PDB file of C-alpha atoms in Angstrom:
ATOM      1  CA  GLN A  23      -0.364  -0.122   0.144  1.00 55.00           C
ATOM      2  CA  SER A  24       1.385   3.505  -0.995  1.00 64.00           C
ATOM      3  CA  ALA A  25       1.185   5.929   2.175  1.00 87.00           C
ATOM      4  CA  LEU A  26      -1.283   8.704   3.248  1.00 96.00           C
ATOM      5  CA  THR A  27      -0.608  12.259   1.610  1.00 97.00           C
ATOM      6  CA  GLN A  28      -0.301  14.734   3.988  1.00 97.00           C
ATOM      7  CA  PRO A  29       0.955  18.021   3.734  1.00 96.00           C
ATOM      8  CA  ALA A  30       4.654  18.869   4.800  1.00 95.00           C
ATOM      9  CA  SER A  31       3.811  21.544   7.217  1.00 96.00           C
ATOM     10  CA  VAL A  32       1.100  23.547   8.176  1.00 98.00           C
ATOM     11  CA  SER A  33       1.256  26.725  10.889  1.00 96.00           C
ATOM     12  CA  GLY A  34      -0.912  29.022  12.644  1.00 96.00           C
ATOM     13  CA  SER A  35      -0.777  31.767  15.653  1.00 96.00           C
ATOM     14  CA  PRO A  36      -1.828  30.906  19.088  1.00 97.00           C
ATOM     15  CA  GLY A  37      -5.734  30.725  19.474  1.00 96.00           C
ATOM     16  CA  GLN A  38      -6.165  29.540  15.502  1.00 97.00           C
ATOM     17  CA  SER A  39      -7.552  26.930  13.583  1.00 97.00           C
ATOM     18  CA  ILE A  40      -5.873  25.100  11.390  1.00 97.00           C
ATOM     19  CA  ALA A  41      -6.283  21.432   9.812  1.00 98.00           C
ATOM     20  CA  ILE A  42      -4.608  18.638   8.322  1.00 98.00           C
ATOM     21  CA  SER A  43      -5.480  16.796   5.624  1.00 98.00           C
ATOM     22  CA  CYS A  44      -5.307  13.014   4.761  1.00 98.00           C
ATOM     23  CA  THR A  45      -5.671  11.946   1.181  1.00 98.00           C
ATOM     24  CA  GLY A  46      -5.950   7.899   0.355  1.00 97.00           C
ATOM     25  CA  THR A  47      -7.925   6.043  -1.633  1.00 96.00           C
ATOM     26  CA  THR A  48     -11.362   4.037  -2.012  1.00 96.00           C
ATOM     27  CA  SER A  49      -9.514   0.835  -0.342  1.00 94.00           C
ATOM     28  CA  ASP A  50      -8.298   2.931   3.231  1.00 95.00           C
ATOM     29  CA  VAL A  51      -9.644   5.815   3.590  1.00 97.00           C
ATOM     30  CA  GLY A  52     -12.317   6.053   1.710  1.00 96.00           C
ATOM     31  CA  GLY A  53     -13.237   2.268   2.206  1.00 95.00           C
ATOM     32  CA  TYR A  54     -13.269   2.224   6.710  1.00 95.00           C
ATOM     33  CA  ASN A  55     -14.381   5.022   9.168  1.00 96.00           C
ATOM     34  CA  LEU A  56     -11.036   3.460  10.844  1.00 96.00           C
ATOM     35  CA  VAL A  57      -9.134   6.859  10.005  1.00 98.00           C
ATOM     36  CA  SER A  58      -6.596   7.854  13.208  1.00 98.00           C
ATOM     37  CA  TRP A  59      -4.342  10.737  13.610  1.00 98.00           C
ATOM     38  CA  TYR A  60      -1.054  10.821  16.063  1.00 98.00           C
ATOM     39  CA  GLN A  61       0.640  13.523  17.928  1.00 98.00           C
ATOM     40  CA  GLN A  62       4.067  13.054  17.937  1.00 97.00           C
ATOM     41  CA  HIS A  63       6.625  15.485  19.861  1.00 97.00           C
ATOM     42  CA  PRO A  64      10.161  15.186  19.623  1.00 95.00           C
ATOM     43  CA  GLY A  65      11.733  12.185  20.808  1.00 93.00           C
ATOM     44  CA  LYS A  66       8.769  10.975  22.243  1.00 96.00           C
ATOM     45  CA  ALA A  67       6.395   8.132  21.250  1.00 97.00           C
ATOM     46  CA  PRO A  68       3.244   8.624  18.978  1.00 97.00           C
ATOM     47  CA  LYS A  69      -0.139   9.462  21.220  1.00 97.00           C
ATOM     48  CA  LEU A  70      -3.791   8.766  19.819  1.00 98.00           C
ATOM     49  CA  MET A  71      -5.493  11.626  19.155  1.00 98.00           C
ATOM     50  CA  ILE A  72      -8.361  10.583  17.315  1.00 98.00           C
ATOM     51  CA  PHE A  73      -9.751   7.026  16.703  1.00 98.00           C
ATOM     52  CA  GLU A  74     -12.517   5.677  14.178  1.00 97.00           C
ATOM     53  CA  VAL A  75     -12.200   9.428  12.056  1.00 97.00           C
ATOM     54  CA  SER A  76     -13.660  11.507  14.733  1.00 98.00           C
ATOM     55  CA  ASN A  77     -13.457   9.921  18.575  1.00 98.00           C
ATOM     56  CA  ARG A  78     -11.527  11.287  20.939  1.00 98.00           C
ATOM     57  CA  PRO A  79     -10.083   9.759  23.809  1.00 97.00           C
ATOM     58  CA  SER A  80     -10.790   9.898  27.254  1.00 96.00           C
ATOM     59  CA  GLY A  81      -8.001  12.479  28.127  1.00 95.00           C
ATOM     60  CA  VAL A  82      -7.829  14.176  24.624  1.00 97.00           C
ATOM     61  CA  SER A  83      -8.757  17.827  24.535  1.00 97.00           C
ATOM     62  CA  ASN A  84     -11.553  18.920  22.654  1.00 96.00           C
ATOM     63  CA  ARG A  85      -9.576  21.499  20.758  1.00 98.00           C
ATOM     64  CA  PHE A  86      -9.229  18.372  18.140  1.00 98.00           C
ATOM     65  CA  SER A  87     -11.590  16.972  16.316  1.00 98.00           C
ATOM     66  CA  GLY A  88     -11.176  14.671  13.217  1.00 98.00           C
ATOM     67  CA  SER A  89     -14.165  14.632  10.209  1.00 98.00           C
ATOM     68  CA  LYS A  90     -13.519  12.712   6.797  1.00 98.00           C
ATOM     69  CA  SER A  91     -14.953  13.001   3.120  1.00 97.00           C
ATOM     70  CA  GLY A  92     -15.138  10.651   0.413  1.00 97.00           C
ATOM     71  CA  ASN A  93     -10.789   9.474   0.424  1.00 97.00           C
ATOM     72  CA  THR A  94      -9.755  12.877   2.730  1.00 98.00           C
ATOM     73  CA  ALA A  95      -9.763  12.600   6.160  1.00 98.00           C
ATOM     74  CA  SER A  96      -8.765  15.394   8.131  1.00 98.00           C
ATOM     75  CA  LEU A  97      -7.631  17.138  11.533  1.00 98.00           C
ATOM     76  CA  THR A  98      -8.591  20.219  12.955  1.00 98.00           C
ATOM     77  CA  ILE A  99      -6.658  21.527  15.658  1.00 98.00           C
ATOM     78  CA  SER A 100      -9.072  24.828  17.696  1.00 97.00           C
ATOM     79  CA  GLY A 101      -7.526  27.420  19.794  1.00 97.00           C
ATOM     80  CA  LEU A 102      -3.784  26.507  18.366  1.00 97.00           C
ATOM     81  CA  GLN A 103      -1.675  26.596  21.590  1.00 97.00           C
ATOM     82  CA  ALA A 104       1.941  26.125  22.015  1.00 97.00           C
ATOM     83  CA  GLU A 105       1.953  22.960  23.240  1.00 97.00           C
ATOM     84  CA  ASP A 106       0.343  21.835  19.777  1.00 98.00           C
ATOM     85  CA  GLU A 107       3.349  21.905  17.847  1.00 98.00           C
ATOM     86  CA  ALA A 108       4.432  18.462  16.705  1.00 97.00           C
ATOM     87  CA  ASP A 109       4.286  16.155  13.951  1.00 97.00           C
ATOM     88  CA  TYR A 110       0.702  14.418  13.420  1.00 97.00           C
ATOM     89  CA  TYR A 111       0.340  11.382  11.582  1.00 97.00           C
ATOM     90  CA  CYS A 112      -3.246   9.968  10.281  1.00 98.00           C
ATOM     91  CA  CYS A 113      -3.503   6.401   9.661  1.00 98.00           C
ATOM     92  CA  SER A 114      -6.020   4.120   8.322  1.00 97.00           C
ATOM     93  CA  TYR A 115      -7.280   0.563   8.226  1.00 96.00           C
ATOM     94  CA  ALA A 116      -6.363  -0.537   4.257  1.00 94.00           C
ATOM     95  CA  GLY A 117      -7.977  -4.322   4.463  1.00 91.00           C
ATOM     96  CA  ARG A 118      -6.768  -7.793   4.634  1.00 89.00           C
ATOM     97  CA  SER A 119      -5.635  -7.294   7.871  1.00 89.00           C
ATOM     98  CA  ALA A 120      -3.162  -4.276   6.674  1.00 93.00           C
ATOM     99  CA  TRP A 121      -2.643  -0.830   8.155  1.00 96.00           C
ATOM    100  CA  VAL A 122      -1.372   2.342   6.243  1.00 96.00           C
ATOM    101  CA  PHE A 123       0.324   5.413   7.719  1.00 97.00           C
ATOM    102  CA  GLY A 124       0.706   9.229   6.224  1.00 97.00           C
ATOM    103  CA  GLY A 125       4.093  10.789   5.881  1.00 95.00           C
ATOM    104  CA  GLY A 126       3.245  13.500   8.721  1.00 95.00           C
ATOM    105  CA  THR A 127       2.816  16.675   9.683  1.00 96.00           C
ATOM    106  CA  LYS A 128       4.941  19.101  10.603  1.00 97.00           C
ATOM    107  CA  VAL A 129       2.728  21.427  12.715  1.00 98.00           C
ATOM    108  CA  THR A 130       4.163  25.015  13.747  1.00 97.00           C
ATOM    109  CA  VAL A 131       2.915  27.629  16.495  1.00 96.00           C
ATOM    110  CA  LEU A 132       3.713  30.928  15.181  1.00 93.00           C
TER     111      LEU A 132
ATOM    112  CA  GLU B  22      -3.611   0.996  33.379  1.00 95.00           C
ATOM    113  CA  VAL B  23      -2.409  -0.269  29.870  1.00 97.00           C
ATOM    114  CA  GLN B  24       1.534  -0.510  29.274  1.00 97.00           C
ATOM    115  CA  LEU B  25       4.405  -1.307  26.753  1.00 98.00           C
ATOM    116  CA  VAL B  26       7.439  -1.439  27.667  1.00 98.00           C
ATOM    117  CA  GLN B  27      10.157  -2.166  25.127  1.00 98.00           C
ATOM    118  CA  SER B  28      13.921  -3.385  25.613  1.00 98.00           C
ATOM    119  CA  GLY B  29      16.609  -0.975  25.345  1.00 97.00           C
ATOM    120  CA  ALA B  30      18.998   0.526  22.531  1.00 98.00           C
ATOM    121  CA  GLU B  31      21.287  -1.528  20.580  1.00 97.00           C
ATOM    122  CA  VAL B  32      24.610  -1.024  18.863  1.00 97.00           C
ATOM    123  CA  ILE B  33      24.615  -3.953  16.105  1.00 97.00           C
ATOM    124  CA  GLU B  34      27.137  -4.676  13.597  1.00 97.00           C
ATOM    125  CA  PRO B  35      25.632  -5.589  10.243  1.00 97.00           C
ATOM    126  CA  GLY B  36      25.091  -9.243   9.408  1.00 97.00           C
ATOM    127  CA  GLU B  37      24.343 -10.066  13.293  1.00 97.00           C
ATOM    128  CA  SER B  38      20.863 -10.739  14.412  1.00 97.00           C
ATOM    129  CA  LEU B  39      18.975  -9.202  17.050  1.00 98.00           C
ATOM    130  CA  ARG B  40      15.756  -9.083  19.103  1.00 98.00           C
ATOM    131  CA  ILE B  41      13.930  -7.011  20.830  1.00 98.00           C
ATOM    132  CA  SER B  42      10.948  -7.068  22.790  1.00 98.00           C
ATOM    133  CA  CYS B  43       8.046  -5.406  24.367  1.00 98.00           C
ATOM    134  CA  LYS B  44       6.153  -6.163  27.544  1.00 98.00           C
ATOM    135  CA  ALA B  45       3.040  -5.827  27.743  1.00 98.00           C
ATOM    136  CA  SER B  46       0.692  -5.212  31.091  1.00 97.00           C
ATOM    137  CA  GLY B  47      -3.070  -3.785  32.876  1.00 97.00           C
ATOM    138  CA  TYR B  48      -4.582  -5.956  30.134  1.00 97.00           C
ATOM    139  CA  SER B  49      -5.357  -9.594  28.802  1.00 96.00           C
ATOM    140  CA  PHE B  50      -2.501  -9.908  26.226  1.00 96.00           C
ATOM    141  CA  PRO B  51      -3.783 -13.123  25.043  1.00 95.00           C
ATOM    142  CA  ASP B  52      -6.567 -11.628  24.087  1.00 94.00           C
ATOM    143  CA  SER B  53      -5.258  -8.271  22.105  1.00 95.00           C
ATOM    144  CA  TRP B  54      -3.359  -8.348  18.493  1.00 96.00           C
ATOM    145  CA  ILE B  55       0.113  -6.777  19.137  1.00 97.00           C
ATOM    146  CA  GLY B  56       2.529  -5.537  16.638  1.00 97.00           C
ATOM    147  CA  TRP B  57       5.644  -3.006  15.602  1.00 98.00           C
ATOM    148  CA  VAL B  58       5.916  -0.172  13.524  1.00 98.00           C
ATOM    149  CA  ARG B  59       9.071   1.311  12.002  1.00 98.00           C
ATOM    150  CA  GLN B  60      10.443   5.005  12.142  1.00 97.00           C
ATOM    151  CA  MET B  61      13.749   5.667  10.114  1.00 93.00           C
ATOM    152  CA  PRO B  62      15.714   8.779  11.580  1.00 90.00           C
ATOM    153  CA  GLY B  63      13.688  11.978  10.184  1.00 85.00           C
ATOM    154  CA  LYS B  64      10.630  10.003   8.520  1.00 87.00           C
ATOM    155  CA  ASP B  65       7.266   8.566   8.958  1.00 88.00           C
ATOM    156  CA  LEU B  66       5.606   5.489  10.264  1.00 94.00           C
ATOM    157  CA  GLU B  67       5.361   2.090   8.368  1.00 96.00           C
ATOM    158  CA  TRP B  68       3.474  -1.113   9.454  1.00 96.00           C
ATOM    159  CA  MET B  69       5.437  -4.069  10.157  1.00 97.00           C
ATOM    160  CA  GLY B  70       2.434  -6.621  11.239  1.00 97.00           C
ATOM    161  CA  ILE B  71       0.895  -7.718  13.960  1.00 97.00           C
ATOM    162  CA  ILE B  72      -0.063 -10.785  16.079  1.00 97.00           C
ATOM    163  CA  PHE B  73      -2.444 -12.655  17.692  1.00 96.00           C
ATOM    164  CA  PRO B  74      -0.682 -13.932  21.227  1.00 96.00           C
ATOM    165  CA  ARG B  75      -3.522 -16.650  21.834  1.00 95.00           C
ATOM    166  CA  ASP B  76      -3.164 -18.794  18.971  1.00 94.00           C
ATOM    167  CA  SER B  77       0.192 -16.914  17.350  1.00 95.00           C
ATOM    168  CA  ASP B  78      -2.054 -15.715  14.048  1.00 96.00           C
ATOM    169  CA  THR B  79       0.526 -13.310  12.239  1.00 96.00           C
ATOM    170  CA  ARG B  80       0.327 -10.585   9.275  1.00 96.00           C
ATOM    171  CA  TYR B  81       2.653  -8.940   8.279  1.00 96.00           C
ATOM    172  CA  SER B  82       3.126  -6.659   5.700  1.00 95.00           C
ATOM    173  CA  PRO B  83       4.389  -6.853   2.773  1.00 94.00           C
ATOM    174  CA  SER B  84       7.068  -4.891   2.788  1.00 94.00           C
ATOM    175  CA  PHE B  85       8.283  -6.819   5.787  1.00 96.00           C
ATOM    176  CA  GLN B  86       7.290 -10.489   4.682  1.00 96.00           C
ATOM    177  CA  GLY B  87      10.619 -12.719   5.013  1.00 96.00           C
ATOM    178  CA  GLN B  88      12.398  -9.302   6.236  1.00 97.00           C
ATOM    179  CA  VAL B  89      11.403  -9.762  10.085  1.00 97.00           C
ATOM    180  CA  THR B  90       9.920 -12.215  12.282  1.00 98.00           C
ATOM    181  CA  ILE B  91       7.009 -11.624  14.790  1.00 98.00           C
ATOM    182  CA  SER B  92       6.734 -13.534  17.970  1.00 98.00           C
ATOM    183  CA  VAL B  93       5.493 -13.807  21.268  1.00 98.00           C
ATOM    184  CA  ASP B  94       5.547 -15.654  24.676  1.00 97.00           C
ATOM    185  CA  LYS B  95       2.583 -15.809  25.883  1.00 96.00           C
ATOM    186  CA  SER B  96       3.660 -16.699  29.969  1.00 96.00           C
ATOM    187  CA  ILE B  97       5.487 -13.403  30.393  1.00 97.00           C
ATOM    188  CA  SER B  98       3.220 -10.808  27.991  1.00 98.00           C
ATOM    189  CA  THR B  99       6.247 -10.049  25.465  1.00 98.00           C
ATOM    190  CA  ALA B 100       5.948  -9.892  22.081  1.00 98.00           C
ATOM    191  CA  TYR B 101       9.089  -9.798  19.790  1.00 98.00           C
ATOM    192  CA  LEU B 102      10.580  -8.571  16.848  1.00 98.00           C
ATOM    193  CA  GLN B 103      13.849 -10.420  15.234  1.00 98.00           C
ATOM    194  CA  TRP B 104      16.515 -10.158  12.430  1.00 97.00           C
ATOM    195  CA  SER B 105      18.572 -12.704  10.980  1.00 97.00           C
ATOM    196  CA  SER B 106      20.913 -10.377   9.257  1.00 96.00           C
ATOM    197  CA  LEU B 107      20.905  -6.745  10.353  1.00 96.00           C
ATOM    198  CA  LYS B 108      22.137  -3.612   7.421  1.00 96.00           C
ATOM    199  CA  ALA B 109      22.682  -0.612   7.919  1.00 96.00           C
ATOM    200  CA  SER B 110      19.121   0.155   6.418  1.00 95.00           C
ATOM    201  CA  ASN B 111      17.567  -1.434   8.992  1.00 97.00           C
ATOM    202  CA  THR B 112      18.846   1.532  11.245  1.00 97.00           C
ATOM    203  CA  ALA B 113      15.486   2.990  12.797  1.00 97.00           C
ATOM    204  CA  MET B 114      13.586   3.776  16.019  1.00 97.00           C
ATOM    205  CA  TYR B 115      10.948   0.571  16.338  1.00 98.00           C
ATOM    206  CA  TYR B 116       7.873   1.056  18.392  1.00 98.00           C
ATOM    207  CA  CYS B 117       5.374  -1.746  19.256  1.00 98.00           C
ATOM    208  CA  VAL B 118       1.845  -1.218  19.543  1.00 98.00           C
ATOM    209  CA  ARG B 119      -1.746  -2.766  20.505  1.00 98.00           C
ATOM    210  CA  LEU B 120      -4.323  -3.084  18.257  1.00 97.00           C
ATOM    211  CA  LYS B 121      -8.091  -1.744  20.045  1.00 95.00           C
ATOM    212  CA  ARG B 122      -9.631  -3.986  17.447  1.00 92.00           C
ATOM    213  CA  ILE B 123     -13.611  -3.180  16.516  1.00 88.00           C
ATOM    214  CA  GLY B 124     -15.160  -6.452  15.603  1.00 82.00           C
ATOM    215  CA  PRO B 125     -13.758 -10.205  15.244  1.00 82.00           C
ATOM    216  CA  MET B 126     -11.620  -9.655  11.978  1.00 84.00           C
ATOM    217  CA  PRO B 127      -8.062  -8.202  13.377  1.00 87.00           C
ATOM    218  CA  GLU B 128      -8.791  -4.539  12.008  1.00 91.00           C
ATOM    219  CA  GLY B 129      -9.122  -1.215  14.482  1.00 94.00           C
ATOM    220  CA  TYR B 130      -6.424   1.310  15.161  1.00 96.00           C
ATOM    221  CA  PHE B 131      -3.333   1.326  17.998  1.00 97.00           C
ATOM    222  CA  ASP B 132      -4.020   2.652  20.855  1.00 96.00           C
ATOM    223  CA  TYR B 133      -1.198   2.159  23.185  1.00 97.00           C
ATOM    224  CA  TRP B 134       2.080   2.445  22.223  1.00 98.00           C
ATOM    225  CA  GLY B 135       5.969   1.568  23.876  1.00 98.00           C
ATOM    226  CA  GLN B 136       8.190   3.994  24.504  1.00 98.00           C
ATOM    227  CA  GLY B 137      10.576   2.739  20.817  1.00 98.00           C
ATOM    228  CA  THR B 138      13.924   0.852  20.861  1.00 98.00           C
ATOM    229  CA  LEU B 139      16.513   2.615  18.671  1.00 98.00           C
ATOM    230  CA  VAL B 140      18.489   0.012  16.540  1.00 98.00           C
ATOM    231  CA  THR B 141      21.839   1.017  15.162  1.00 97.00           C
ATOM    232  CA  VAL B 142      23.123  -0.528  12.795  1.00 97.00           C
ATOM    233  CA  SER B 143      27.105   0.255  11.795  1.00 94.00           C
ATOM    234  CA  SER B 144      29.880  -1.257  11.640  1.00 91.00           C
TER     235      SER B 144
END
């Protein structure tokens, strides 16, 4: 499977909202409601932020939200804060017990 | 509390074999798929494979099939990733992950991650 397509970088000022897109195909993003998003700070392990397209795990701020339209999923961060500066990866189930990740997006808080 | 604790960093010479581990706690180890994800230096995440500890049913990414072996020891709630002959291109951080299954089949998302094991292959 090919990696999902994410923008290399997205930036915003504190308090603003930003969105990160994740584009796949009908075989992955478009075919299943099993898109998840992970936040990774430098030198740390990834952390689950969104699962099953739009659900937040307990403890994750409600400033993070997810959605999907067709073959493209999106992660929105509202009320951007300095602590949100990190890399973000999308991931989708791709059928036949396989998963595919996106290339990652570096979020910069200006 | 679910925890995945991985073995420490390794520096290995090309051609050597290696097995790294991931000890799970806080949940029923035999009944949850557990897998591995690779992150090469400065690169993105790549799913490698998963295993169901109860019966050792294993699924590999086509990119890693034949390159690595995933196994478990149920008696000590530990998953393993091993190589028989390492190359410089195997230098990467390796994360173990637990699959949150949403149905009877191995499909879902990765809800818990280990802290990572850095493998450096260099002469």
